[in-house]
Coordinates of C-alpha atoms in Angstrom, one line a residue:
Chain A
M695 CA -52.8 13.4 -58.8
N696 CA -50.1 14.2 -61.4
N697 CA -46.7 15.0 -60.1
L698 CA -45.5 18.5 -60.8
V699 CA -42.0 17.8 -59.4
S700 CA -40.3 14.5 -59.6
I701 CA -36.8 14.0 -58.1
K702 CA -34.8 10.8 -58.5
S703 CA -31.5 9.9 -56.7
L704 CA -30.6 13.5 -56.2
T705 CA -27.2 14.4 -54.7
K706 CA -25.5 17.8 -54.3
A707 CA -21.9 18.2 -53.3
Y708 CA -19.8 21.3 -52.9
E709 CA -16.0 21.6 -53.2
R710 CA -14.6 23.4 -50.1
G711 CA -11.0 23.8 -50.8
K712 CA -9.7 20.2 -51.4
Q713 CA -12.7 18.7 -49.6
R714 CA -15.9 17.5 -51.3
V715 CA -18.9 18.1 -49.0
E716 CA -22.0 16.2 -50.0
V717 CA -25.1 18.2 -48.8
L718 CA -27.9 16.0 -50.2
H719 CA -27.6 12.2 -50.4
G720 CA -29.8 10.4 -52.9
I721 CA -33.1 12.2 -52.5
D722 CA -36.2 10.7 -54.1
L723 CA -39.2 12.9 -54.0
D724 CA -42.5 13.5 -55.9
I725 CA -44.6 16.6 -55.3
A726 CA -48.1 16.5 -56.8
A727 CA -49.5 19.4 -58.8
G728 CA -51.5 21.6 -56.4
D729 CA -49.7 20.4 -53.3
F730 CA -48.4 22.7 -50.5
V731 CA -45.2 21.2 -49.1
A732 CA -43.4 22.4 -46.0
L733 CA -39.7 21.4 -46.0
M734 CA -38.4 21.3 -42.4
G735 CA -35.3 20.3 -40.7
P736 CA -32.4 21.7 -38.6
S737 CA -29.9 24.2 -39.9
G738 CA -27.5 22.6 -42.3
S739 CA -29.8 19.8 -43.2
G740 CA -30.0 20.8 -46.8
K741 CA -33.5 22.3 -47.0
T742 CA -32.5 25.5 -48.8
T743 CA -30.2 23.5 -51.1
L744 CA -33.1 21.2 -52.1
L745 CA -35.3 24.2 -52.6
N746 CA -32.8 25.9 -54.8
L747 CA -32.5 22.8 -56.9
I748 CA -36.3 22.5 -57.3
G749 CA -36.4 26.2 -58.3
G750 CA -33.7 25.8 -60.9
L751 CA -31.3 28.2 -59.0
D752 CA -28.6 25.5 -58.8
T753 CA -27.8 22.3 -60.6
P754 CA -27.5 18.8 -58.9
S755 CA -24.3 16.8 -58.8
T756 CA -26.1 13.6 -59.8
G757 CA -29.7 12.5 -60.2
S758 CA -32.6 14.1 -62.0
I759 CA -35.2 16.8 -61.4
T760 CA -38.3 16.9 -63.6
V761 CA -40.7 19.8 -63.2
D762 CA -43.9 19.8 -65.2
G763 CA -42.3 17.3 -67.6
Q764 CA -39.1 19.2 -68.1
R765 CA -35.7 17.8 -67.0
I766 CA -34.3 21.0 -65.5
D767 CA -31.1 19.2 -64.4
Q768 CA -30.1 19.0 -68.0
M769 CA -30.6 22.7 -68.8
N770 CA -27.8 25.2 -69.1
S771 CA -27.9 28.5 -67.2
G772 CA -29.6 30.4 -70.0
E773 CA -32.3 27.8 -70.4
L774 CA -32.8 27.7 -66.7
A775 CA -33.2 31.5 -66.5
K776 CA -35.9 31.3 -69.2
W777 CA -37.5 28.3 -67.5
R778 CA -37.6 30.1 -64.1
S779 CA -39.1 33.2 -65.6
A780 CA -42.0 31.2 -67.0
N781 CA -42.5 28.5 -64.4
V782 CA -41.4 29.5 -60.9
G783 CA -42.2 32.3 -58.5
F784 CA -39.8 32.9 -55.6
V785 CA -40.5 34.3 -52.2
F786 CA -37.6 35.0 -49.8
Q787 CA -37.3 35.6 -46.1
F788 CA -36.1 39.2 -46.5
Y789 CA -38.5 40.0 -49.3
N790 CA -35.6 41.1 -51.6
L791 CA -37.5 43.9 -53.3
L792 CA -35.7 46.5 -55.3
P793 CA -35.7 49.6 -52.9
M794 CA -35.7 52.2 -55.7
L795 CA -38.8 50.8 -57.4
S796 CA -42.4 51.2 -56.3
A797 CA -44.5 48.2 -55.3
L798 CA -46.0 48.2 -58.8
K799 CA -42.7 48.4 -60.6
N800 CA -41.3 45.6 -58.4
V801 CA -44.2 43.4 -59.3
E802 CA -43.8 44.2 -62.9
L803 CA -40.2 43.1 -63.0
P804 CA -40.8 39.4 -64.1
L805 CA -43.1 40.7 -66.9
L806 CA -40.3 42.7 -68.5
L807 CA -39.0 39.3 -69.7
T808 CA -42.3 38.7 -71.6
S809 CA -43.6 40.3 -74.8
L810 CA -46.5 42.0 -72.9
S811 CA -47.0 45.7 -73.7
A812 CA -46.3 48.3 -71.0
A813 CA -50.1 48.8 -70.4
Q814 CA -50.6 45.0 -70.1
R815 CA -47.7 44.7 -67.7
K816 CA -49.1 47.5 -65.5
R817 CA -52.5 45.9 -65.5
N818 CA -51.3 42.4 -64.6
A819 CA -49.1 43.9 -61.8
E820 CA -52.1 45.8 -60.4
I821 CA -54.2 42.6 -60.4
A822 CA -51.4 40.7 -58.6
L823 CA -51.2 43.5 -56.0
Q824 CA -55.0 43.5 -55.6
L825 CA -54.9 39.7 -55.1
V826 CA -52.5 40.1 -52.2
G827 CA -54.5 42.9 -50.7
L828 CA -52.2 45.8 -51.6
G829 CA -54.3 47.4 -54.4
E830 CA -54.1 50.7 -52.5
R831 CA -50.4 50.8 -52.1
V832 CA -49.1 50.3 -55.6
H833 CA -47.0 53.5 -55.7
H834 CA -45.4 53.0 -52.3
K835 CA -41.7 52.2 -52.2
P836 CA -40.5 49.2 -50.1
K837 CA -39.3 51.5 -47.3
E838 CA -42.8 53.0 -47.0
L839 CA -44.3 49.6 -46.3
S840 CA -44.4 47.3 -43.3
G841 CA -42.6 43.9 -43.3
G842 CA -45.8 42.1 -43.9
Q843 CA -46.7 44.4 -46.8
E844 CA -43.3 44.0 -48.3
Q845 CA -43.7 40.2 -48.2
R846 CA -47.1 40.6 -49.9
V847 CA -45.5 42.6 -52.7
A848 CA -42.9 39.9 -53.0
I849 CA -45.7 37.3 -53.3
A850 CA -47.4 39.4 -55.9
R851 CA -44.1 39.5 -57.8
A852 CA -43.9 35.7 -57.5
I853 CA -47.4 35.1 -58.9
V854 CA -47.6 37.9 -61.5
S855 CA -46.4 35.7 -64.4
D856 CA -48.8 33.0 -63.3
P857 CA -46.3 30.2 -62.6
K858 CA -47.4 26.8 -61.5
L859 CA -44.8 26.5 -58.8
L860 CA -44.0 28.8 -55.9
V861 CA -40.8 28.3 -54.0
C862 CA -40.7 30.0 -50.6
D863 CA -37.6 30.2 -48.4
E864 CA -38.6 31.0 -44.8
P865 CA -41.3 33.4 -46.0
T866 CA -42.3 34.3 -42.5
G867 CA -38.9 34.1 -40.8
D868 CA -38.7 37.9 -40.5
L869 CA -42.3 38.5 -39.4
D870 CA -44.2 38.6 -36.1
R871 CA -46.7 35.8 -35.4
Q872 CA -49.8 37.7 -36.5
T873 CA -48.3 38.9 -39.8
A874 CA -46.8 35.5 -40.4
D875 CA -50.2 34.0 -40.1
E876 CA -51.6 36.5 -42.6
I877 CA -48.9 35.6 -45.1
L878 CA -49.4 31.9 -44.6
R879 CA -53.1 32.2 -45.1
L880 CA -52.4 34.1 -48.3
L881 CA -50.1 31.3 -49.5
Q882 CA -52.8 28.8 -48.5
T883 CA -55.3 30.7 -50.6
L884 CA -53.0 30.7 -53.5
N885 CA -52.6 27.0 -53.1
R886 CA -56.2 26.1 -52.6
E887 CA -58.1 28.6 -54.7
H888 CA -55.6 29.3 -57.5
G889 CA -54.0 25.9 -57.7
K890 CA -50.4 27.0 -57.1
T891 CA -48.0 24.2 -56.1
I892 CA -46.0 25.5 -53.2
V893 CA -42.7 24.3 -51.7
M894 CA -41.9 26.2 -48.5
V895 CA -38.8 25.9 -46.4
T896 CA -39.5 26.7 -42.7
H897 CA -38.1 26.2 -39.3
D898 CA -41.5 27.1 -37.8
P899 CA -43.8 24.1 -37.0
K900 CA -46.8 26.5 -36.8
A901 CA -46.0 27.7 -40.3
A902 CA -45.6 24.1 -41.5
E903 CA -49.1 23.4 -40.3
Y904 CA -50.5 25.5 -43.1
A905 CA -49.0 23.1 -45.6
R906 CA -50.8 20.0 -46.8
R907 CA -47.6 17.9 -46.4
Q908 CA -44.5 18.1 -44.2
L909 CA -41.2 16.8 -45.3
H910 CA -38.3 16.5 -42.8
L911 CA -34.7 16.6 -43.9
D912 CA -31.8 15.6 -41.7
K913 CA -28.2 15.6 -42.8
G914 CA -29.2 15.6 -46.4
T915 CA -31.7 12.8 -46.3
L916 CA -35.4 12.8 -46.2
V917 CA -36.4 11.3 -42.9
N918 CA -40.1 11.8 -42.6
D919 CA -43.0 12.5 -44.9
A920 CA -46.3 13.4 -43.3
A921 CA -49.5 14.9 -44.3
A922 CA -50.3 18.0 -42.3
T923 CA -53.5 18.5 -40.4
A924 CA -54.5 22.0 -41.6
Chain B
M1209 CA -36.6 50.7 -73.9
K1210 CA -38.6 48.6 -71.4
Y1211 CA -35.6 48.3 -69.3
F1212 CA -34.9 52.1 -69.3
Q1213 CA -36.9 52.8 -66.2
L1214 CA -35.1 50.0 -64.3
V1215 CA -31.6 51.3 -65.5
W1216 CA -32.6 54.9 -64.6
A1217 CA -33.9 53.9 -61.1
S1218 CA -30.8 51.9 -60.4
L1219 CA -28.5 54.7 -61.5
F1220 CA -30.2 57.2 -59.1
R1221 CA -30.5 54.7 -56.2
K1222 CA -28.0 56.8 -54.3
K1223 CA -29.0 60.3 -55.5
A1224 CA -26.2 62.3 -53.9
R1225 CA -23.4 60.0 -55.1
T1226 CA -24.7 59.8 -58.6
T1227 CA -25.4 63.6 -58.8
L1228 CA -21.9 64.4 -57.7
T1229 CA -20.4 61.9 -60.2
L1230 CA -22.6 63.3 -62.9
L1231 CA -21.5 66.8 -62.1
S1232 CA -17.8 65.8 -62.5
V1233 CA -18.6 64.2 -65.8
V1234 CA -20.4 67.4 -66.9
A1235 CA -17.4 69.5 -65.8
A1236 CA -15.0 67.2 -67.8
F1237 CA -17.0 67.4 -71.0
L1238 CA -17.6 71.1 -70.6
L1239 CA -13.9 71.5 -70.4
F1240 CA -13.4 69.2 -73.3
G1241 CA -15.9 71.1 -75.5
L1242 CA -14.3 74.4 -74.7
L1243 CA -10.8 73.3 -75.2
D1244 CA -11.7 71.6 -78.4
A1245 CA -13.4 74.8 -79.6
V1246 CA -10.2 76.7 -78.8
R1247 CA -8.1 74.1 -80.6
V1248 CA -10.3 74.3 -83.7
A1249 CA -10.3 78.1 -83.6
F1250 CA -6.5 78.1 -83.5
T1251 CA -5.5 75.2 -85.6
V1252 CA -8.1 74.4 -88.3
P1253 CA -7.0 76.3 -91.4
D1254 CA -9.1 77.8 -94.1
E1255 CA -10.1 74.9 -96.3
S1256 CA -12.3 76.8 -98.7
L1257 CA -11.6 76.7 -102.5
D1258 CA -9.9 80.0 -102.3
G1259 CA -7.7 78.7 -99.5
A1260 CA -6.8 75.6 -101.5
K1261 CA -5.7 77.8 -104.4
R1262 CA -3.4 80.1 -102.4
L1263 CA 0.2 79.5 -101.7
V1264 CA 2.3 81.4 -99.2
V1265 CA 5.9 82.2 -100.0
S1266 CA 8.1 83.0 -97.1
S1267 CA 11.8 82.9 -96.4
K1268 CA 13.2 79.4 -96.0
L1269 CA 15.2 80.6 -92.9
S1270 CA 12.4 82.2 -90.9
I1271 CA 9.0 83.7 -91.3
I1272 CA 10.4 87.0 -90.1
Q1273 CA 13.2 87.1 -92.7
P1274 CA 12.2 89.5 -95.5
L1275 CA 12.1 88.7 -99.2
P1276 CA 13.0 91.0 -102.1
Y1277 CA 10.4 92.9 -104.2
S1278 CA 12.0 91.6 -107.4
L1279 CA 10.6 88.2 -106.7
K1280 CA 7.1 89.3 -107.6
A1281 CA 7.7 89.8 -111.3
Q1282 CA 9.4 86.4 -111.5
I1283 CA 6.5 84.7 -109.6
D1284 CA 4.0 86.3 -111.9
R1285 CA 5.7 84.8 -114.9
I1286 CA 5.3 81.2 -113.8
D1287 CA 2.8 79.3 -115.7
G1288 CA -0.4 78.7 -113.8
V1289 CA 0.0 81.8 -111.5
E1290 CA -3.2 83.8 -111.6
K1291 CA -2.2 86.6 -109.3
S1292 CA 0.3 87.4 -106.6
G1293 CA 0.5 89.9 -103.8
Y1294 CA 2.6 90.5 -100.7
A1295 CA 2.2 91.6 -97.1
N1296 CA 4.3 92.5 -94.1
W1297 CA 3.6 92.0 -90.4
F1298 CA 3.4 95.4 -88.7
G1299 CA 2.7 94.4 -85.1
G1300 CA 1.3 97.8 -84.0
I1301 CA -0.7 98.3 -80.9
Y1302 CA -3.7 100.7 -80.4
Q1303 CA -3.4 102.9 -77.3
D1304 CA -2.5 100.1 -74.9
Q1305 CA -0.5 96.9 -75.0
K1306 CA -3.6 94.9 -74.2
N1307 CA -5.2 96.1 -77.4
F1308 CA -3.4 93.7 -79.6
F1309 CA -4.8 92.6 -82.9
P1310 CA -3.3 91.4 -86.2
N1311 CA -2.3 94.3 -88.4
F1312 CA -0.2 94.2 -91.5
A1313 CA 0.7 96.1 -94.7
V1314 CA -0.6 94.6 -97.9
S1315 CA -0.1 95.1 -101.7
P1316 CA -2.9 96.3 -103.9
E1317 CA -3.7 92.7 -105.1
Y1318 CA -4.2 91.5 -101.6
I1319 CA -7.9 92.3 -101.4
E1320 CA -8.5 90.4 -104.7
L1321 CA -6.6 87.4 -103.4
Y1322 CA -8.9 87.2 -100.4
P1323 CA -12.4 87.4 -101.6
E1324 CA -13.6 86.1 -98.3
L1325 CA -12.9 89.6 -96.9
A1326 CA -16.1 91.2 -98.2
L1327 CA -15.7 94.9 -98.8
P1328 CA -18.2 97.2 -100.5
P1329 CA -16.9 98.4 -103.9
E1330 CA -16.9 102.1 -102.9
Q1331 CA -14.7 101.3 -99.9
K1332 CA -12.5 99.1 -102.0
K1333 CA -12.1 102.1 -104.3
A1334 CA -11.4 104.4 -101.4
F1335 CA -8.7 102.0 -100.1
A1336 CA -7.0 102.0 -103.6
E1337 CA -7.1 105.8 -103.7
T1338 CA -6.0 106.7 -100.1
R1339 CA -2.3 106.2 -99.4
T1340 CA -2.8 106.3 -95.7
G1341 CA -6.0 104.2 -96.0
A1342 CA -6.7 101.2 -93.8
I1343 CA -9.5 98.7 -93.6
V1344 CA -10.6 96.7 -90.6
G1345 CA -12.8 93.8 -89.8
E1346 CA -16.3 94.5 -88.6
N1347 CA -15.7 93.0 -85.1
L1348 CA -12.6 95.1 -84.6
A1349 CA -14.4 98.2 -85.6
K1350 CA -17.2 97.4 -83.2
K1351 CA -14.7 96.6 -80.4
F1352 CA -13.1 100.0 -80.6
G1353 CA -16.1 102.0 -81.8
W1354 CA -14.4 102.9 -85.1
K1355 CA -16.3 104.3 -88.1
I1356 CA -15.3 105.2 -91.6
G1357 CA -13.4 108.5 -91.7
D1358 CA -11.8 108.0 -88.3
K1359 CA -8.0 108.4 -87.9
I1360 CA -6.5 105.5 -86.2
P1361 CA -3.1 105.9 -84.6
L1362 CA -1.0 102.7 -84.1
Q1363 CA 2.1 102.5 -82.0
A1364 CA 4.8 100.6 -83.9
T1365 CA 6.6 97.8 -82.0
I1366 CA 9.0 96.9 -84.9
F1367 CA 9.0 99.7 -87.4
P1368 CA 9.6 103.2 -86.3
N1369 CA 8.3 106.0 -88.6
K1370 CA 10.8 108.1 -90.6
T1371 CA 9.1 111.2 -89.1
G1372 CA 10.9 110.3 -85.9
G1373 CA 8.3 108.6 -83.8
N1374 CA 6.6 105.3 -83.3
T1375 CA 3.1 106.6 -84.2
W1376 CA 1.6 105.7 -87.5
T1377 CA -1.7 107.3 -88.4
F1378 CA -4.2 105.6 -90.7
D1379 CA -7.4 106.8 -92.3
L1380 CA -10.2 104.2 -91.9
V1381 CA -11.7 103.9 -95.4
G1382 CA -13.4 100.5 -95.2
I1383 CA -14.9 97.9 -92.9
F1384 CA -14.9 94.3 -94.2
H1385 CA -16.8 91.4 -92.9
G1386 CA -16.4 87.6 -93.3
A1387 CA -18.2 86.3 -96.4
T1388 CA -19.2 83.2 -94.4
P1389 CA -19.6 82.5 -90.7
E1390 CA -16.2 80.6 -90.8
D1391 CA -14.6 83.7 -92.3
R1392 CA -15.6 85.8 -89.3
R1393 CA -12.4 84.7 -87.7
N1394 CA -10.7 87.3 -90.0
E1395 CA -12.8 90.1 -88.7
D1396 CA -10.3 91.1 -86.0
Q1397 CA -7.7 92.2 -88.5
M1398 CA -6.5 95.5 -89.8
I1399 CA -4.8 95.9 -93.1
F1400 CA -3.3 99.0 -94.7
R1401 CA -1.4 100.1 -97.8
Y1402 CA 2.0 98.7 -98.4
D1403 CA 3.4 101.8 -100.2
Y1404 CA 2.6 104.0 -97.2
F1405 CA 4.3 101.5 -94.8
D1406 CA 7.3 100.9 -97.1
E1407 CA 8.0 104.5 -97.7
G1408 CA 7.6 105.4 -94.0
R1409 CA 9.7 102.8 -92.3
T1410 CA 13.3 103.4 -91.3
F1411 CA 14.6 100.0 -92.4
G1412 CA 13.7 97.1 -94.7
T1413 CA 12.5 99.3 -97.6
G1414 CA 12.1 97.3 -100.8
T1415 CA 11.4 94.0 -99.0
V1416 CA 8.3 92.1 -98.2
G1417 CA 7.3 89.8 -95.4
W1418 CA 5.7 87.1 -97.5
Y1419 CA 4.1 86.6 -100.8
V1420 CA 0.6 85.2 -101.4
V1421 CA 0.2 83.5 -104.8
K1422 CA -3.0 82.3 -106.3
A1423 CA -2.9 79.3 -108.6
A1424 CA -5.4 79.2 -111.4
D1425 CA -5.9 75.5 -110.7
P1426 CA -5.5 74.0 -107.1
A1427 CA -4.1 70.8 -108.7
Q1428 CA -1.2 72.8 -110.0
A1429 CA -0.3 74.3 -106.6
N1430 CA 2.5 71.8 -105.8
R1431 CA 4.2 72.3 -109.1
I1432 CA 4.0 76.1 -108.8
A1433 CA 5.4 75.9 -105.3
Q1434 CA 8.4 74.0 -106.5
Q1435 CA 9.0 76.4 -109.3
I1436 CA 8.8 79.4 -107.0
D1437 CA 11.3 77.9 -104.6
K1438 CA 13.6 77.1 -107.6
L1439 CA 13.7 80.9 -108.5
S1440 CA 15.8 81.7 -105.4
A1441 CA 17.5 78.4 -104.9
N1442 CA 21.1 78.8 -103.7
S1443 CA 20.6 82.6 -103.3
A1444 CA 20.7 84.6 -100.1
N1445 CA 16.9 84.7 -100.1
E1446 CA 15.8 81.1 -100.5
T1447 CA 12.1 80.7 -100.2
K1448 CA 9.8 78.1 -98.8
T1449 CA 6.5 77.9 -100.6
Q1450 CA 3.6 76.2 -98.8
T1451 CA -0.1 75.9 -99.2
E1452 CA -2.0 78.3 -97.0
K1453 CA -3.1 75.4 -94.8
E1454 CA 0.6 74.4 -94.1
F1455 CA 1.6 78.0 -93.6
Q1456 CA -1.2 78.6 -91.0
L1457 CA -0.4 75.4 -89.1
A1458 CA 3.3 76.4 -89.1
F1459 CA 2.4 79.9 -87.8
V1460 CA 0.2 78.5 -85.0
K1461 CA 2.9 76.1 -84.0
Q1462 CA 5.0 79.1 -83.1
L1463 CA 2.5 79.7 -80.3
G1464 CA 3.0 76.1 -79.1
D1465 CA 1.4 72.8 -80.2
I1466 CA -2.1 73.7 -79.1
G1467 CA -3.4 70.3 -80.2
L1468 CA -0.9 68.6 -78.0
I1469 CA -1.6 70.9 -75.1
V1470 CA -5.4 70.3 -75.4
T1471 CA -4.9 66.5 -75.8
S1472 CA -2.7 66.4 -72.7
I1473 CA -5.1 68.3 -70.5
M1474 CA -8.0 66.2 -71.8
A1475 CA -6.2 62.9 -71.2
A1476 CA -5.5 63.9 -67.6
V1477 CA -9.2 65.0 -67.1
F1478 CA -10.7 61.9 -68.7
F1479 CA -8.3 59.6 -66.8
T1480 CA -9.5 61.2 -63.5
I1481 CA -13.1 60.8 -64.7
L1482 CA -12.4 57.2 -65.5
L1483 CA -11.2 56.5 -62.0
L1484 CA -14.0 58.4 -60.4
T1485 CA -16.9 56.9 -62.4
G1486 CA -15.2 53.5 -62.4
N1487 CA -15.2 53.6 -58.6
T1488 CA -18.8 54.8 -58.4
M1489 CA -20.0 52.0 -60.7
A1490 CA -17.9 49.3 -58.9
Q1491 CA -19.3 50.5 -55.5
A1492 CA -22.9 50.7 -56.9
V1493 CA -22.7 47.1 -58.2
R1494 CA -21.0 45.8 -55.0
E1495 CA -23.9 47.2 -52.9
R1496 CA -26.5 45.7 -55.2
I1497 CA -25.3 42.1 -55.4
P1498 CA -28.4 40.7 -53.7
E1499 CA -30.7 42.8 -55.9
L1500 CA -28.9 41.6 -59.0
A1501 CA -29.2 38.0 -57.7
V1502 CA -32.9 38.6 -57.3
L1503 CA -33.1 39.7 -61.0
K1504 CA -31.3 36.6 -62.0
T1505 CA -33.5 34.5 -59.8
I1506 CA -36.7 35.7 -61.4
G1507 CA -35.3 34.9 -64.9
F1508 CA -33.1 37.8 -66.1
G1509 CA -30.4 36.1 -68.2
N1510 CA -26.7 36.7 -67.8
R1511 CA -26.6 39.0 -70.9
T1512 CA -29.5 41.0 -69.8
V1513 CA -27.9 41.6 -66.4
L1514 CA -24.7 42.6 -68.2
G1515 CA -26.6 44.9 -70.4
L1516 CA -28.4 46.5 -67.5
V1517 CA -25.2 47.4 -65.6
L1518 CA -23.4 48.4 -68.8
G1519 CA -26.4 50.6 -69.7
E1520 CA -26.2 52.2 -66.3
A1521 CA -22.6 53.2 -66.9
L1522 CA -23.3 54.4 -70.4
L1523 CA -26.3 56.4 -69.3
L1524 CA -24.3 58.1 -66.5
I1525 CA -21.5 59.1 -68.9
A1526 CA -23.8 60.0 -71.7
L1527 CA -26.0 62.1 -69.5
G1528 CA -23.1 64.0 -68.1
G1529 CA -21.2 64.1 -71.4
F1530 CA -24.0 65.5 -73.5
I1531 CA -25.0 68.0 -70.8
G1532 CA -21.3 69.1 -70.6
L1533 CA -21.0 69.4 -74.4
G1534 CA -24.3 71.3 -74.6
L1535 CA -23.0 73.7 -71.9
A1536 CA -19.7 74.0 -73.8
A1537 CA -21.6 74.9 -77.1
G1538 CA -23.5 77.6 -75.2
A1539 CA -20.3 78.9 -73.5
A1540 CA -18.4 78.9 -76.9
K1541 CA -21.1 81.1 -78.3
G1542 CA -20.7 83.4 -75.3
L1543 CA -16.9 83.4 -75.9
S1544 CA -17.4 84.3 -79.5
A1545 CA -19.5 87.2 -78.6
A1546 CA -17.1 88.3 -75.9
F1547 CA -14.1 88.2 -78.2
Q1548 CA -16.0 89.8 -81.0
G1549 CA -14.9 87.9 -84.0
G1550 CA -13.5 84.8 -82.4
V1551 CA -15.1 81.8 -83.9
F1552 CA -15.3 79.5 -80.9
A1553 CA -17.9 76.8 -81.7
L1554 CA -18.4 73.1 -81.2
T1555 CA -18.0 71.7 -84.7
P1556 CA -19.8 68.5 -85.7
R1557 CA -16.4 66.8 -85.4
S1558 CA -16.2 67.9 -81.8
W1559 CA -19.6 66.4 -81.1
L1560 CA -18.7 63.2 -82.8
L1561 CA -15.4 63.0 -80.9
G1562 CA -17.3 63.7 -77.7
A1563 CA -19.8 61.0 -78.5
L1564 CA -17.0 58.5 -79.1
I1565 CA -15.3 59.4 -75.9
I1566 CA -18.6 59.0 -74.1
L1567 CA -19.0 55.5 -75.6
A1568 CA -15.4 54.5 -74.8
L1569 CA -15.6 55.8 -71.2
G1570 CA -19.0 54.1 -70.7
L1571 CA -17.6 50.8 -71.9
I1572 CA -14.4 51.0 -69.9
V1573 CA -16.2 52.1 -66.8
G1574 CA -19.1 49.8 -67.2
L1575 CA -17.6 46.5 -68.4
P1576 CA -15.8 45.3 -65.2
P1577 CA -18.8 45.7 -62.9
A1578 CA -21.1 44.4 -65.7
L1579 CA -19.0 41.3 -66.1
R1580 CA -19.0 40.8 -62.4
A1581 CA -22.8 41.1 -62.3
M1582 CA -23.1 38.7 -65.2
R1583 CA -20.9 36.0 -63.6
L1584 CA -22.7 36.3 -60.3
K1585 CA -23.8 32.9 -58.9
I1586 CA -27.3 33.3 -57.6
V1587 CA -27.1 30.8 -54.7
D1588 CA -23.9 32.4 -53.4
A1589 CA -25.2 36.0 -53.9
L1590 CA -28.5 35.3 -52.1
S1591 CA -26.7 33.7 -49.2
G1592 CA -24.4 36.7 -48.9
H1593 CA -21.2 35.0 -50.0

């Protein structure tokens, strides 16, 4: 299988006052196209930092990150913004929907950056919402939806521009077990039936079981790489 | 345009706060529009061709210092002078102190010197033939319900009558109207015959308040002005000859510098608006840091985010500003009707100035939060730092 993500000797350090704190130490990682990876580890292990680097939200201190053949570690902030809009979908723990917009308008947001007409944008957003099972709730605002429904809207927003890579940071962290399972099944469907490559940070071992592969980080280093059973 | 809905929705995210801020912007621009209309009505002089040709000759000492009759013949002899006339402020009141309106005595040439005061020929003839005749502007006639043939008694405040009282009675022989909408500002005046006034007053006979001189060619106006002033140089009646525009501005300045007063009030109002809307925008952006971070996460570039926040500030000010200016235009029309003859109106210059203030306020208010939004670090903003 081809690698969609290829990471070599990756380090990330932050300056805290006069101190330099290295969060990731020489990570080497390949993620195949179509894989569903769960990134696990204790708090402060560097999971979210690694996820942010893979999603192009941050830049590494040293090392390289290649996604779909593009060296994103060498891109400036403008290039990264363009790259993200075309190649990555993001799902957050707290959904991060814009409260004043309807579900449809929230999903349409990434499409504003494309050259699609208003009618095409609407059509694509409706399709994405139907795909996540919210075709009937397109005009509802986030506060009129349940947590699970909000996360579905967020997933629809993540997939509406048809990116190859989905980056999910604790997507079920704010949901009850049953709703979390529904969301995870949805992600699994997107991975298995629509070929999306998913990298998901989670604390929850049950959530990790939905992934094809589990990676464990501890103190900024990959300590275990195992194929999941699901 | 595709971002408009996003900007609009963001602006009205907190409806009550935005509505209140919007109302304050509306109020500020309503005030601006009205004050500017007042300023224009009081300070913008007649810039018609007739106005450009006319010179006003008054005493160098003061506008209330009289000038001798004899000057007229000398003025008429100056090369380039087409016609001259004279007038004197009367300052009479009709029935009650509150019924004040401009009224003055004028020489026979005066009507010809002011073609913008349109008077039917038969009324012009009647004015020339009636020693006690007076003509009034259409709005003034409407205000007091006067019609031709009425006798109008005015109480003198400066010039008692030789008959031993303060009452001067005039026969209304004509009603003039402004030849153009701009000239309607003159429709609240009353003018009457100089000979009747001069012979009836107890002092000052044989003098005039000011001369009005029409130059055949506006380009010669400065030369003629200099020559007129030379006539009485080093005499007891030295003159100051100005274009009508300069004269009007000098006259209005006696009331106070209206331009300065209006500018001062508006500066205070807009400074308050600046603080108010600036605070609203800063607060709005502060509350939306995670949302702005999400926009950046999904690919909105720094400049786009800057544009969105700036657009929000501009939309807020523009919405309030143009509603305010629109209301001011309506209110100015109402004022004009109420004052019967006042020409309060929002000029294109007022609209342009309003638009420039909107743009400037929008940029000043919007730039700081927009720059903050642009510089936002996604990772920090998402993690709540």
